[in-house]
Every structure is written in C-alpha cells, then in structure tokens.
Amino acid sequence: MTAQYQLDSLLQKCRSLISMKQLQAHLITTGKFQFHPSRSKLLELCSISPAGDLSFAGQIFRRIQTPSTNDWNAVLRGLAQSPEPMQALSWYRAMSRSPQKVDALTCSFALKGCARALAFSEATQIHSQLLRFGFEADILLLTTLLDVYAKTGDLHAAHKVFDNMQKRDIASWNAMISGLAQGSRPNEAIGLFNRMKEEGWRPNELLICTQNAALLIRLIPCLLA
C-alpha cells in the first residue's frame, strides 16, 4: 500500500470530526502536514461538510506555516455558508492583506457571504477589487455579484452588471429576472423574460426563484408561447 493510497483511503473515511482529527494527526506525525495536498482537502472537509467544524478548521489553518490560496478559500467558503456570514468578509479582508493571491473563487465565496449578510457596502468594495484583479469576464462571479446587488435592493447596480456582461448564461438571466420580480418590478421582469426568449434561450431552462405569485401567473402564458 503506497503512502498516497493510504491518505486517499483516510480522506474517503472522513465522515466524522473524530476521523478528521485522526487524519490531521497522521499528516503531522508523518511530516506531510505542511506541504501535502491532502491537508487542503482535509481543511475543506472541516469547513463545509456536515460532519465538519469551523472551529477545528481554524485550528488546522493556524498550524499551516504558509497557507495556500486553496487553504484560505476552504475556510472562506465555510464561513460564507455559516450562520454568521459576516465572518467570511473579515476572513476575506485578512486574506487580501496576506501574501497569497486572491482568485475568482475567493471573490465568489466572499460575495456569497455578502448576499447572506445583505452587506451592500462590502459587495461594492469586492466589485471594485474583482475588476482590478481582471475577473470582469467571469460569468459565475458576475452573476453572484448581480444577485448580491438585487438582494440588497440596488436593482440599478444589478442591471448595470447584467448589461455589461460580455457573456451570459441561464443563471445570469434567472438572477436578474428574479431580482426584478422580488424588487416589485414585475413589468420589467416580464420584459426581460421576453428578451431572453428573443435571444434564443429556452424558457423551459429557466426556474424563476421568486415568491411573487402574481409574476408567476403572468409568466405562464410566456412559458407556453
């Protein structure tokens, strides 16, 4: 049995906090903790899996001499989906001050934290940074950004992001239409839905995530057309 096979086997068995702690101990005692990629996978498991624990993930992170971008992102992702998403924004700021390079995933996880915390001011700061980092063509990232703006009530900013996108996917259309609907602008939502069809997108690919029953009723004829 090779050492790599043994580590892969231990990772697959990490379905509880106890097994995660055992894997960490194994990496430390074998001298692999500081450089082996399994460490980042372990950190990700601790941060986002149901059996994980963000407090323990923080303990692992603090033992790392030179955290990689993946290490930072693993904890950031967990914080963004935690009950206290504002902590993700503090983590993002700490990473921005570190020697490690921020990537598109970093910005995406931070923006998801903004969406859950309804943190408009922080979202605008991240928006400026992602443009500076050269991520203005990243569809997933821009869709997340316009979703944040819509959820925090700035539909003008959301529409500006949408209009300036070089390319869009069905999620981009869905986020903008849903934002308009939830922002009590059903006529604009209907208009954008029709524009989506005119540009060749299949309406049956669109699942409108909205609680606006009136809009859904008005969209039914559009879906059947």
Short mmCIF file of C-alpha atoms in Angstrom, two decimals:
data_model
loop_
_atom_site.label_atom_id
_atom_site.label_comp_id
_atom_site.label_asym_id
_atom_site.label_seq_id
_atom_site.Cartn_x
_atom_site.Cartn_y
_atom_site.Cartn_z
CA MET A 1 0.00 0.00 0.00
CA THR A 2 1.51 3.32 -1.09
CA ALA A 3 1.51 6.36 1.19
CA GLN A 4 -0.72 8.23 -1.26
CA TYR A 5 -3.22 5.36 -1.37
CA GLN A 6 -3.31 5.32 2.42
CA LEU A 7 -4.00 9.06 2.55
CA ASP A 8 -6.72 8.81 -0.10
CA SER A 9 -8.30 6.00 1.90
CA LEU A 10 -8.24 8.08 5.08
CA LEU A 11 -9.81 11.02 3.26
CA GLN A 12 -12.64 8.85 1.96
CA LYS A 13 -13.33 7.68 5.51
CA CYS A 14 -13.52 11.24 6.88
CA ARG A 15 -17.22 11.25 7.72
CA SER A 16 -16.93 12.42 11.30
CA LEU A 17 -14.98 15.02 13.24
CA ILE A 18 -13.05 12.25 15.00
CA SER A 19 -11.84 10.81 11.69
CA MET A 20 -10.82 14.30 10.54
CA LYS A 21 -8.76 14.77 13.68
CA GLN A 22 -7.17 11.36 13.10
CA LEU A 23 -6.17 12.36 9.57
CA GLN A 24 -4.69 15.62 10.83
CA ALA A 25 -2.66 13.68 13.41
CA HIS A 26 -1.48 11.29 10.68
CA LEU A 27 -0.34 14.17 8.46
CA ILE A 28 1.54 15.75 11.36
CA THR A 29 3.26 12.57 12.57
CA THR A 30 4.32 11.60 9.04
CA GLY A 31 5.71 15.08 8.34
CA LYS A 32 3.29 15.75 5.48
CA PHE A 33 1.09 18.38 7.10
CA GLN A 34 2.90 21.46 5.80
CA PHE A 35 3.09 20.50 2.13
CA HIS A 36 0.80 17.59 1.20
CA PRO A 37 -2.35 18.41 -0.85
CA SER A 38 -4.40 16.18 1.47
CA ARG A 39 -4.12 18.94 4.05
CA SER A 40 -6.14 21.32 1.89
CA LYS A 41 -8.72 18.61 1.25
CA LEU A 42 -8.97 17.98 4.98
CA LEU A 43 -9.40 21.69 5.63
CA GLU A 44 -12.18 21.83 3.06
CA LEU A 45 -13.95 18.87 4.67
CA CYS A 46 -13.77 20.51 8.09
CA SER A 47 -15.11 23.78 6.70
CA ILE A 48 -18.07 22.69 4.56
CA SER A 49 -19.06 19.09 5.26
CA PRO A 50 -21.99 18.38 7.64
CA ALA A 51 -19.61 16.46 9.90
CA GLY A 52 -17.06 19.26 9.93
CA ASP A 53 -16.43 22.02 12.42
CA LEU A 54 -15.33 25.55 11.53
CA SER A 55 -13.61 25.97 14.88
CA PHE A 56 -11.46 22.91 14.19
CA ALA A 57 -10.86 24.16 10.63
CA GLY A 58 -9.49 27.33 12.18
CA GLN A 59 -7.16 25.28 14.38
CA ILE A 60 -5.86 23.42 11.32
CA PHE A 61 -5.37 26.67 9.42
CA ARG A 62 -3.36 28.26 12.22
CA ARG A 63 -0.90 25.35 12.16
CA ILE A 64 -0.09 25.97 8.50
CA GLN A 65 3.16 27.88 8.09
CA THR A 66 2.37 29.19 4.60
CA PRO A 67 -1.34 28.82 3.79
CA SER A 68 -2.15 28.43 0.11
CA THR A 69 -4.98 30.17 -1.73
CA ASN A 70 -6.90 26.88 -1.54
CA ASP A 71 -6.45 26.82 2.24
CA TRP A 72 -7.80 30.36 2.60
CA ASN A 73 -10.68 29.62 0.23
CA ALA A 74 -11.69 26.46 2.08
CA VAL A 75 -12.30 28.34 5.32
CA LEU A 76 -13.85 31.31 3.50
CA ARG A 77 -16.36 29.03 1.80
CA GLY A 78 -17.36 27.50 5.12
CA LEU A 79 -17.77 30.90 6.78
CA ALA A 80 -19.85 32.23 3.87
CA GLN A 81 -22.43 29.49 4.35
CA SER A 82 -22.31 29.56 8.15
CA PRO A 83 -24.90 31.21 10.44
CA GLU A 84 -22.51 34.19 10.74
CA PRO A 85 -21.63 35.12 7.13
CA MET A 86 -20.10 38.46 8.17
CA GLN A 87 -17.15 36.44 9.45
CA ALA A 88 -16.48 35.48 5.82
CA LEU A 89 -15.95 39.14 4.99
CA SER A 90 -13.49 39.57 7.85
CA TRP A 91 -11.67 36.48 6.58
CA TYR A 92 -11.65 37.88 3.04
CA ARG A 93 -10.09 41.13 4.27
CA ALA A 94 -7.43 39.18 6.17
CA MET A 95 -6.64 37.15 3.04
CA SER A 96 -6.41 40.34 0.97
CA ARG A 97 -3.69 41.56 3.34
CA SER A 98 -1.80 38.25 3.17
CA PRO A 99 0.89 37.31 0.61
CA GLN A 100 -1.47 34.82 -1.03
CA LYS A 101 -3.15 35.76 -4.29
CA VAL A 102 -6.92 36.21 -4.32
CA ASP A 103 -8.61 34.27 -7.14
CA ALA A 104 -12.10 34.22 -8.67
CA LEU A 105 -13.30 31.60 -6.18
CA THR A 106 -12.18 33.83 -3.32
CA CYS A 107 -14.33 36.68 -4.62
CA SER A 108 -17.25 34.34 -5.29
CA PHE A 109 -17.28 32.95 -1.75
CA ALA A 110 -16.93 36.45 -0.28
CA LEU A 111 -19.84 37.70 -2.38
CA LYS A 112 -21.98 34.79 -1.23
CA GLY A 113 -21.23 35.92 2.30
CA CYS A 114 -22.35 39.43 1.29
CA ALA A 115 -25.60 38.05 -0.14
CA ARG A 116 -26.42 36.15 3.04
CA ALA A 117 -25.46 39.08 5.28
CA LEU A 118 -27.11 41.67 2.98
CA ALA A 119 -23.81 43.54 3.11
CA PHE A 120 -24.13 46.06 0.25
CA SER A 121 -21.13 48.23 1.15
CA GLU A 122 -18.78 45.23 1.31
CA ALA A 123 -20.16 43.96 -2.02
CA THR A 124 -19.31 47.24 -3.75
CA GLN A 125 -15.75 47.03 -2.41
CA ILE A 126 -15.37 43.47 -3.69
CA HIS A 127 -16.84 44.60 -7.03
CA SER A 128 -14.06 47.19 -7.39
CA GLN A 129 -11.45 44.62 -6.44
CA LEU A 130 -12.60 41.93 -8.85
CA LEU A 131 -12.37 44.46 -11.69
CA ARG A 132 -8.86 45.33 -10.57
CA PHE A 133 -7.96 41.63 -10.41
CA GLY A 134 -9.15 41.14 -14.00
CA PHE A 135 -12.19 38.95 -13.29
CA GLU A 136 -14.67 41.07 -15.26
CA ALA A 137 -15.28 38.24 -17.77
CA ASP A 138 -16.07 35.56 -15.17
CA ILE A 139 -19.77 34.72 -15.72
CA LEU A 140 -20.26 32.89 -12.43
CA LEU A 141 -18.64 35.68 -10.44
CA LEU A 142 -20.62 38.45 -12.15
CA THR A 143 -23.87 36.50 -11.70
CA THR A 144 -23.14 36.19 -8.00
CA LEU A 145 -22.41 39.92 -7.87
CA LEU A 146 -25.65 40.98 -9.56
CA ASP A 147 -27.55 38.60 -7.27
CA VAL A 148 -25.99 40.34 -4.25
CA TYR A 149 -26.98 43.77 -5.58
CA ALA A 150 -30.53 42.59 -6.25
CA LYS A 151 -30.89 41.06 -2.78
CA THR A 152 -29.58 44.21 -1.11
CA GLY A 153 -32.07 46.36 -3.01
CA ASP A 154 -29.87 48.09 -5.59
CA LEU A 155 -31.52 46.93 -8.81
CA HIS A 156 -29.82 49.71 -10.78
CA ALA A 157 -26.39 48.31 -9.87
CA ALA A 158 -27.60 44.76 -10.57
CA HIS A 159 -28.89 45.76 -14.02
CA LYS A 160 -25.65 47.58 -14.78
CA VAL A 161 -23.65 44.42 -14.04
CA PHE A 162 -26.07 42.38 -16.18
CA ASP A 163 -25.94 44.81 -19.12
CA ASN A 164 -22.13 44.98 -19.04
CA MET A 165 -21.63 41.20 -19.04
CA GLN A 166 -19.73 40.10 -22.15
CA LYS A 167 -21.47 36.72 -21.99
CA ARG A 168 -24.44 35.44 -20.02
CA ASP A 169 -25.73 32.02 -19.07
CA ILE A 170 -29.19 30.92 -17.93
CA ALA A 171 -28.25 31.60 -14.31
CA SER A 172 -27.48 35.23 -15.17
CA TRP A 173 -30.90 35.71 -16.74
CA ASN A 174 -32.56 33.95 -13.83
CA ALA A 175 -30.78 36.11 -11.23
CA MET A 176 -31.73 39.36 -12.98
CA ILE A 177 -35.36 38.37 -13.64
CA SER A 178 -35.77 37.13 -10.07
CA GLY A 179 -34.22 40.32 -8.72
CA LEU A 180 -36.66 42.47 -10.67
CA ALA A 181 -39.60 40.33 -9.56
CA GLN A 182 -38.66 40.39 -5.91
CA GLY A 183 -37.97 44.11 -6.18
CA SER A 184 -41.62 44.74 -7.11
CA ARG A 185 -40.83 45.46 -10.75
CA PRO A 186 -42.85 42.69 -12.45
CA ASN A 187 -43.29 44.52 -15.76
CA GLU A 188 -39.53 44.81 -16.18
CA ALA A 189 -39.17 41.16 -15.21
CA ILE A 190 -41.67 40.17 -17.90
CA GLY A 191 -39.87 42.34 -20.44
CA LEU A 192 -36.52 40.78 -19.63
CA PHE A 193 -38.05 37.32 -19.80
CA ASN A 194 -39.32 38.04 -23.31
CA ARG A 195 -35.92 39.45 -24.28
CA MET A 196 -34.33 36.25 -23.05
CA LYS A 197 -36.56 34.25 -25.40
CA GLU A 198 -35.77 36.59 -28.30
CA GLU A 199 -32.05 35.99 -27.77
CA GLY A 200 -32.55 32.26 -28.17
CA TRP A 201 -32.63 30.99 -24.60
CA ARG A 202 -35.08 28.17 -23.98
CA PRO A 203 -37.71 29.27 -21.45
CA ASN A 204 -38.07 25.78 -20.01
CA GLU A 205 -34.49 26.03 -18.77
CA LEU A 206 -35.47 28.92 -16.53
CA LEU A 207 -36.63 28.31 -12.99
CA ILE A 208 -37.65 31.65 -11.55
CA CYS A 209 -36.76 31.77 -7.87
CA THR A 210 -39.35 34.24 -6.69
CA GLN A 211 -42.17 34.42 -4.19
CA ASN A 212 -44.08 36.88 -6.38
CA ALA A 213 -47.15 34.79 -7.22
CA ALA A 214 -48.60 37.49 -9.46
CA LEU A 215 -45.48 37.45 -11.61
CA LEU A 216 -45.54 33.66 -11.88
CA ILE A 217 -49.15 33.78 -13.05
CA ARG A 218 -48.27 36.38 -15.67
CA LEU A 219 -45.28 34.34 -16.82
CA ILE A 220 -47.31 31.20 -17.53
CA PRO A 221 -48.50 32.44 -20.97
CA CYS A 222 -44.90 33.36 -21.81
CA LEU A 223 -43.73 29.88 -20.87
CA LEU A 224 -46.42 28.27 -23.02
CA ALA A 225 -45.93 30.58 -26.00
#
